[in-house]
Amino acid sequence: MAYPDPSKNIFSRAFSYLSHTIPDFTDNCLINIMRCGEDFYATTETNYIRKINPQTLETLEKVDYRKYVTVNLATAHPHYDAAGNVFNIGTAIVDNGKTRYVVFKIPAAVPEGGMKKKSPLEHVEVLCSIASRSLFSPSYYHSFGITENYIVFLEQPFKMDILKMATAYIRGVSWASCLTFHKEDMTYIHIIDQRTGKPLPTKFYTDPMVVFHHVNAYEEDGCLLFDVIAYKDSSLYQNFNLANLNQDLEENCKVTSIPTLKRFAVPLCMDKNAEVGSNLIKLASTTARALKEKDDQVYCQPELLYEGLELPGINYAHNGKQYRYIYAAQVQWSPIPTKVLKYDIVTKSSLTWSEEHCWPAEPLFVPTPGAKDEDDEDASFNQQEATMGQLSAGSSKALVHRPENHDGILSQWWLPWLLLHHWVLVKFQGSPAFKCSIQSHTSSFYDKESLPVVKPIVSRPRPVPSRKQVCRS
């Protein structure tokens, strides 16, 4: 735990004891890659990150966030500003008798001086700390939103039972059994001002929902708009139990809630004279509403943009800014995607790509050199066919498949392929790593020269699929 003071109370003493008698949370960093100064780290959702060599993909030392900032959990989806500073959110469990959500910033560079070069992690700055509404049941969260001036954090009713988590290893159960959706609770929207380090005083809330992925957020005419993929319940999470995966996958993996793209809007300044029940959002660009209630509370009603998409991605050059296009995997009543989707927020139209016997996964981006338009990019995605996969690329304006860009075979469809600026680094279980010279969508502060050209070690071309399908809806 987050080093509680044993003298505080019986609960703190119990957690202090448990934190020294059971194994730490997982250090299996399989979700994302984070750039921190000149270093690269593989990340997961706990306090551990793994430093890697970006040239060889060699695994280096394990790093514990708790040496630098008091968090037991942290998202694997940090954000970056134009200077390369890293922003993230973590949970400090029963720290000095409180469970808190901690917003912190890792600088892109550190002051020079001294014999030993310091890591930017040694200069972590805590921007804000928000008390959890429950000491032993903090909210689970996978991502958050950011704009130029604000950070968006959702305290949702999908909660972790800390007492169960503390004894999970002893009882021989997984984390999944320690997560519960509380349908009777609301979802609370915290807007943190980066300039003051304080959350806005207005209490914003909406209906209960489960959100794994924020898409983007931006400011417009005194309001903050943010887009998320939301579920009505946590049924998606239950589909990944081994009992379901070992049986008839298509039949068992049925969700009771379709992932829906929702846009929320909150006013950054409250109109004290507004009547109770009035809509505080006057923007022509959205039908999202923020209804004033008593005691400075605001109930937020989202605009429903699209049903049936997950794993969203955008042109990251537009992160935190007004944008137009979303790239995602299209899904319906099953978590298994069958199409890649490009959604136009302005026209509310979509373009899809699919191919027989293929399961496309998370779309990524290959910027066209000198691109001026937001969608003047190549949308890259990890394509799975049966138990094999391949690296594919296509024009995101037309989502036309280009099979000549196949560069290798993925041995497991769920294994991540890792993006660094100007390069895609792919590492397979039981096979050598190789590099593909494909540009990614990540920010321009990455150093292209630090990653030399390396020929693929593994390159087994596949037959070109005979059937292609480009759908417009």
Coordinates of N, CA and C in Angstrom, one line a residue, residues 233-347:
D233 N -22.9 -1.0 -18.2 CA -22.6 -1.9 -17.1 C -21.2 -2.5 -17.4
S234 N -20.8 -3.4 -16.6 CA -19.4 -4.0 -16.7 C -19.4 -5.4 -17.3
S235 N -20.4 -5.7 -18.1 CA -20.5 -7.0 -18.7 C -19.3 -7.3 -19.6
L236 N -18.7 -6.3 -20.3 CA -17.5 -6.6 -21.1 C -16.4 -7.2 -20.3
Y237 N -16.2 -6.7 -19.1 CA -15.1 -7.2 -18.3 C -15.2 -8.7 -18.0
Q238 N -16.5 -9.1 -17.8 CA -16.7 -10.5 -17.4 C -16.5 -11.5 -18.6
N239 N -16.5 -10.9 -19.8 CA -16.3 -11.8 -20.9 C -14.9 -12.4 -21.0
F240 N -13.9 -11.8 -20.3 CA -12.6 -12.3 -20.4 C -12.2 -13.3 -19.3
N241 N -13.2 -13.8 -18.6 CA -13.0 -14.9 -17.7 C -12.7 -16.2 -18.5
L242 N -11.7 -17.0 -18.0 CA -11.3 -18.1 -18.8 C -12.4 -19.1 -19.0
A243 N -13.4 -19.2 -18.1 CA -14.5 -20.1 -18.3 C -15.3 -19.7 -19.6
N244 N -15.4 -18.4 -19.9 CA -16.0 -18.0 -21.2 C -15.1 -18.2 -22.4
L245 N -13.8 -17.9 -22.2 CA -12.9 -18.0 -23.4 C -12.7 -19.5 -23.8
N246 N -12.8 -20.4 -22.8 CA -12.5 -21.8 -23.1 C -13.7 -22.5 -23.8
Q247 N -14.9 -21.9 -23.7 CA -16.1 -22.5 -24.3 C -16.3 -21.9 -25.7
D248 N -17.5 -21.9 -26.1 CA -17.9 -21.3 -27.4 C -17.8 -19.8 -27.3
L249 N -16.7 -19.3 -27.9 CA -16.3 -17.9 -27.7 C -17.4 -17.0 -28.2
E250 N -18.0 -17.2 -29.4 CA -19.0 -16.3 -30.0 C -20.2 -16.3 -29.2
E251 N -20.6 -17.5 -28.6 CA -21.8 -17.6 -27.9 C -21.7 -17.0 -26.5
N252 N -20.6 -17.2 -25.8 CA -20.4 -16.8 -24.4 C -20.0 -15.3 -24.3
C253 N -19.3 -14.8 -25.3 CA -18.8 -13.4 -25.2 C -19.9 -12.5 -25.7
K254 N -21.0 -12.4 -25.0 CA -22.1 -11.5 -25.4 C -22.2 -10.4 -24.3
V255 N -22.1 -9.2 -24.7 CA -22.2 -8.1 -23.8 C -23.7 -7.6 -23.7
T256 N -24.0 -7.1 -22.6 CA -25.4 -6.6 -22.4 C -25.4 -5.1 -22.6
S257 N -24.3 -4.5 -23.0 CA -24.2 -3.1 -23.3 C -23.3 -2.8 -24.4
I258 N -23.8 -2.2 -25.5 CA -23.0 -1.8 -26.6 C -22.1 -0.6 -26.3
P259 N -20.8 -0.7 -26.6 CA -19.9 0.5 -26.3 C -20.4 1.7 -27.2
T260 N -20.6 2.8 -26.6 CA -21.2 3.9 -27.3 C -20.3 5.2 -27.1
L261 N -20.1 5.8 -28.2 CA -19.4 7.1 -28.3 C -20.3 8.2 -27.7
K262 N -19.9 8.8 -26.6 CA -20.7 9.8 -26.0 C -19.9 11.1 -25.9
R263 N -20.5 12.2 -26.1 CA -19.9 13.5 -25.9 C -20.6 14.3 -24.7
F264 N -19.7 14.7 -23.8 CA -20.2 15.4 -22.7 C -19.7 16.9 -22.8
A265 N -20.4 17.8 -22.2 CA -20.0 19.2 -22.2 C -20.3 19.8 -20.8
V266 N -19.3 20.5 -20.2 CA -19.5 21.1 -18.9 C -19.1 22.5 -19.0
P267 N -19.8 23.4 -18.3 CA -19.4 24.8 -18.3 C -18.2 25.1 -17.4
L268 N -17.2 25.8 -17.8 CA -16.1 26.1 -17.0 C -16.3 27.2 -16.0
C269 N -17.3 28.0 -16.3 CA -17.7 29.1 -15.3 C -19.2 29.0 -15.1
M270 N -19.6 28.9 -13.9 CA -21.0 28.8 -13.5 C -21.7 30.1 -13.6
D271 N -22.9 30.1 -14.2 CA -23.8 31.3 -14.1 C -24.6 31.2 -12.9
K272 N -24.2 32.1 -11.9 CA -24.9 32.1 -10.6 C -26.4 32.4 -10.7
N273 N -26.7 33.2 -11.8 CA -28.1 33.6 -11.9 C -29.0 32.7 -12.7
A274 N -28.4 31.6 -13.2 CA -29.1 30.6 -14.0 C -30.2 29.9 -13.2
E275 N -31.3 29.7 -13.7 CA -32.4 29.0 -13.0 C -32.1 27.6 -12.8
V276 N -32.6 27.0 -11.7 CA -32.5 25.6 -11.5 C -33.3 24.8 -12.6
G277 N -32.6 23.9 -13.2 CA -33.2 23.1 -14.3 C -32.8 23.6 -15.7
S278 N -32.1 24.8 -15.8 CA -31.8 25.4 -17.1 C -30.5 24.7 -17.6
N279 N -30.4 24.7 -18.9 CA -29.2 24.1 -19.6 C -28.1 25.2 -19.7
L280 N -27.0 24.8 -19.2 CA -25.9 25.8 -19.1 C -25.0 25.7 -20.4
I281 N -25.3 24.8 -21.3 CA -24.5 24.7 -22.5 C -25.2 25.3 -23.7
K282 N -24.6 26.3 -24.3 CA -25.2 27.1 -25.4 C -24.5 26.9 -26.7
L283 N -23.7 25.9 -26.8 CA -22.9 25.6 -28.0 C -23.8 25.1 -29.1
A284 N -23.5 25.5 -30.3 CA -24.3 25.0 -31.5 C -23.7 23.7 -32.0
S285 N -22.5 23.4 -31.5 CA -21.8 22.2 -32.0 C -22.2 20.9 -31.4
T286 N -23.0 20.9 -30.3 CA -23.3 19.7 -29.6 C -24.7 19.8 -29.0
T287 N -25.4 18.7 -28.9 CA -26.6 18.6 -28.2 C -26.5 18.2 -26.7
A288 N -25.2 18.0 -26.3 CA -25.0 17.6 -24.9 C -25.5 18.8 -24.0
R289 N -26.0 18.4 -22.8 CA -26.7 19.3 -21.9 C -26.0 19.3 -20.5
A290 N -26.0 20.4 -19.8 CA -25.6 20.4 -18.4 C -26.6 21.2 -17.7
L291 N -27.4 20.5 -16.9 CA -28.6 21.0 -16.2 C -28.2 21.5 -14.8
K292 N -28.5 22.7 -14.5 CA -28.2 23.2 -13.2 C -29.1 22.7 -12.1
E293 N -28.6 22.3 -11.0 CA -29.4 21.8 -9.9 C -29.1 22.6 -8.6
K294 N -29.7 22.3 -7.6 CA -29.4 23.0 -6.3 C -28.0 22.7 -5.8
D295 N -27.6 23.6 -4.9 CA -26.3 23.3 -4.2 C -25.1 23.2 -5.2
D296 N -25.1 24.0 -6.2 CA -24.0 24.1 -7.2 C -23.7 22.8 -7.8
Q297 N -24.7 21.9 -8.0 CA -24.5 20.7 -8.7 C -25.0 20.8 -10.1
V298 N -24.4 20.0 -11.0 CA -24.8 20.1 -12.5 C -24.9 18.6 -13.0
Y299 N -26.1 18.3 -13.5 CA -26.3 17.0 -14.1 C -26.0 17.1 -15.6
C300 N -25.1 16.2 -16.1 CA -24.7 16.2 -17.4 C -25.3 15.1 -18.3
Q301 N -26.0 15.5 -19.3 CA -26.6 14.6 -20.3 C -25.8 14.6 -21.6
P302 N -25.2 13.4 -22.0 CA -24.4 13.4 -23.1 C -25.1 13.4 -24.5
E303 N -24.4 13.8 -25.5 CA -24.8 13.6 -26.9 C -24.4 12.2 -27.3
L304 N -25.3 11.4 -27.8 CA -24.9 10.1 -28.3 C -24.5 10.2 -29.8
L305 N -23.2 9.9 -30.0 CA -22.6 10.0 -31.4 C -22.7 8.8 -32.2
Y306 N -22.3 7.6 -31.6 CA -22.2 6.4 -32.4 C -22.2 5.2 -31.5
E307 N -22.9 4.1 -31.9 CA -22.9 2.9 -31.1 C -22.1 1.8 -31.8
G308 N -21.3 1.1 -31.0 CA -20.6 0.0 -31.5 C -19.2 0.2 -32.0
L309 N -18.4 0.9 -31.1 CA -17.0 1.1 -31.4 C -16.2 1.0 -30.2
E310 N -14.9 0.6 -30.3 CA -14.0 0.6 -29.1 C -12.6 0.8 -29.6
L311 N -11.6 0.8 -28.7 CA -10.2 1.0 -29.0 C -10.0 2.2 -29.9
P312 N -10.5 3.4 -29.4 CA -10.4 4.6 -30.3 C -9.0 5.2 -30.4
G313 N -8.8 5.8 -31.5 CA -7.5 6.5 -31.7 C -7.8 7.8 -32.5
I314 N -6.9 8.8 -32.4 CA -7.1 10.0 -33.1 C -5.7 10.4 -33.7
N315 N -5.7 11.5 -34.5 CA -4.4 12.1 -34.8 C -4.0 12.9 -33.6
Y316 N -2.9 12.3 -32.9 CA -2.5 12.9 -31.6 C -2.0 14.3 -31.7
A317 N -1.8 14.8 -32.9 CA -1.4 16.3 -33.0 C -2.6 17.1 -32.7
H318 N -3.8 16.5 -32.7 CA -5.1 17.2 -32.3 C -5.5 16.8 -30.9
N319 N -4.7 16.2 -30.1 CA -5.1 15.8 -28.8 C -5.3 17.1 -27.9
G320 N -6.4 17.2 -27.2 CA -6.6 18.3 -26.4 C -7.1 19.5 -27.2
K321 N -7.4 19.3 -28.5 CA -7.8 20.4 -29.3 C -9.1 19.9 -30.1
Q322 N -9.8 20.9 -30.7 CA -11.0 20.6 -31.5 C -10.5 19.7 -32.6
Y323 N -11.3 18.6 -32.9 CA -10.9 17.6 -33.8 C -12.1 17.1 -34.6
R324 N -11.9 16.2 -35.5 CA -13.0 15.8 -36.4 C -13.1 14.3 -36.5
Y325 N -12.0 13.6 -36.5 CA -12.0 12.1 -36.9 C -11.6 11.2 -35.8
I326 N -12.3 10.1 -35.7 CA -12.0 9.0 -34.8 C -11.8 7.7 -35.5
Y327 N -10.7 7.0 -35.2 CA -10.5 5.7 -35.8 C -10.7 4.6 -34.7
A328 N -11.4 3.6 -35.0 CA -11.7 2.6 -33.9 C -12.0 1.2 -34.5
A329 N -12.1 0.3 -33.6 CA -12.5 -1.1 -34.0 C -14.0 -1.1 -33.8
Q330 N -14.7 -1.6 -34.8 CA -16.2 -1.6 -34.8 C -16.6 -2.9 -34.1
V331 N -17.4 -2.8 -33.1 CA -18.0 -4.0 -32.4 C -19.5 -3.8 -32.2
Q332 N -20.2 -4.9 -32.0 CA -21.6 -4.8 -31.7 C -21.9 -5.5 -30.3
W333 N -22.5 -6.7 -30.4 CA -22.9 -7.4 -29.1 C -21.8 -8.3 -28.7
S334 N -20.7 -8.3 -29.4 CA -19.5 -9.2 -29.0 C -18.3 -8.3 -28.9
P335 N -17.4 -8.6 -28.0 CA -16.1 -7.8 -27.9 C -15.1 -8.1 -29.1
I336 N -15.5 -9.0 -30.0 CA -14.6 -9.3 -31.0 C -14.8 -8.4 -32.2
P337 N -13.9 -7.5 -32.6 CA -14.1 -6.6 -33.7 C -14.0 -7.3 -35.0
T338 N -14.8 -6.8 -36.0 CA -14.7 -7.4 -37.4 C -14.4 -6.3 -38.4
K339 N -14.4 -5.0 -38.0 CA -14.2 -3.9 -38.9 C -13.3 -2.8 -38.3
V340 N -12.7 -2.1 -39.2 CA -12.0 -0.9 -38.7 C -12.9 0.3 -39.2
L341 N -13.1 1.2 -38.3 CA -14.0 2.3 -38.5 C -13.4 3.7 -38.5
K342 N -13.8 4.5 -39.4 CA -13.4 5.9 -39.3 C -14.7 6.7 -39.2
Y343 N -14.8 7.5 -38.1 CA -16.0 8.2 -37.8 C -15.7 9.7 -37.9
D344 N -16.6 10.4 -38.6 CA -16.6 11.9 -38.8 C -17.5 12.5 -37.8
I345 N -17.0 13.2 -36.9 CA -17.8 13.8 -35.8 C -18.7 14.9 -36.4
V346 N -18.2 15.6 -37.4 CA -19.0 16.8 -37.9 C -20.2 16.3 -38.8
T347 N -20.0 15.4 -39.7 CA -21.0 14.9 -40.6 C -21.8 13.8 -40.0

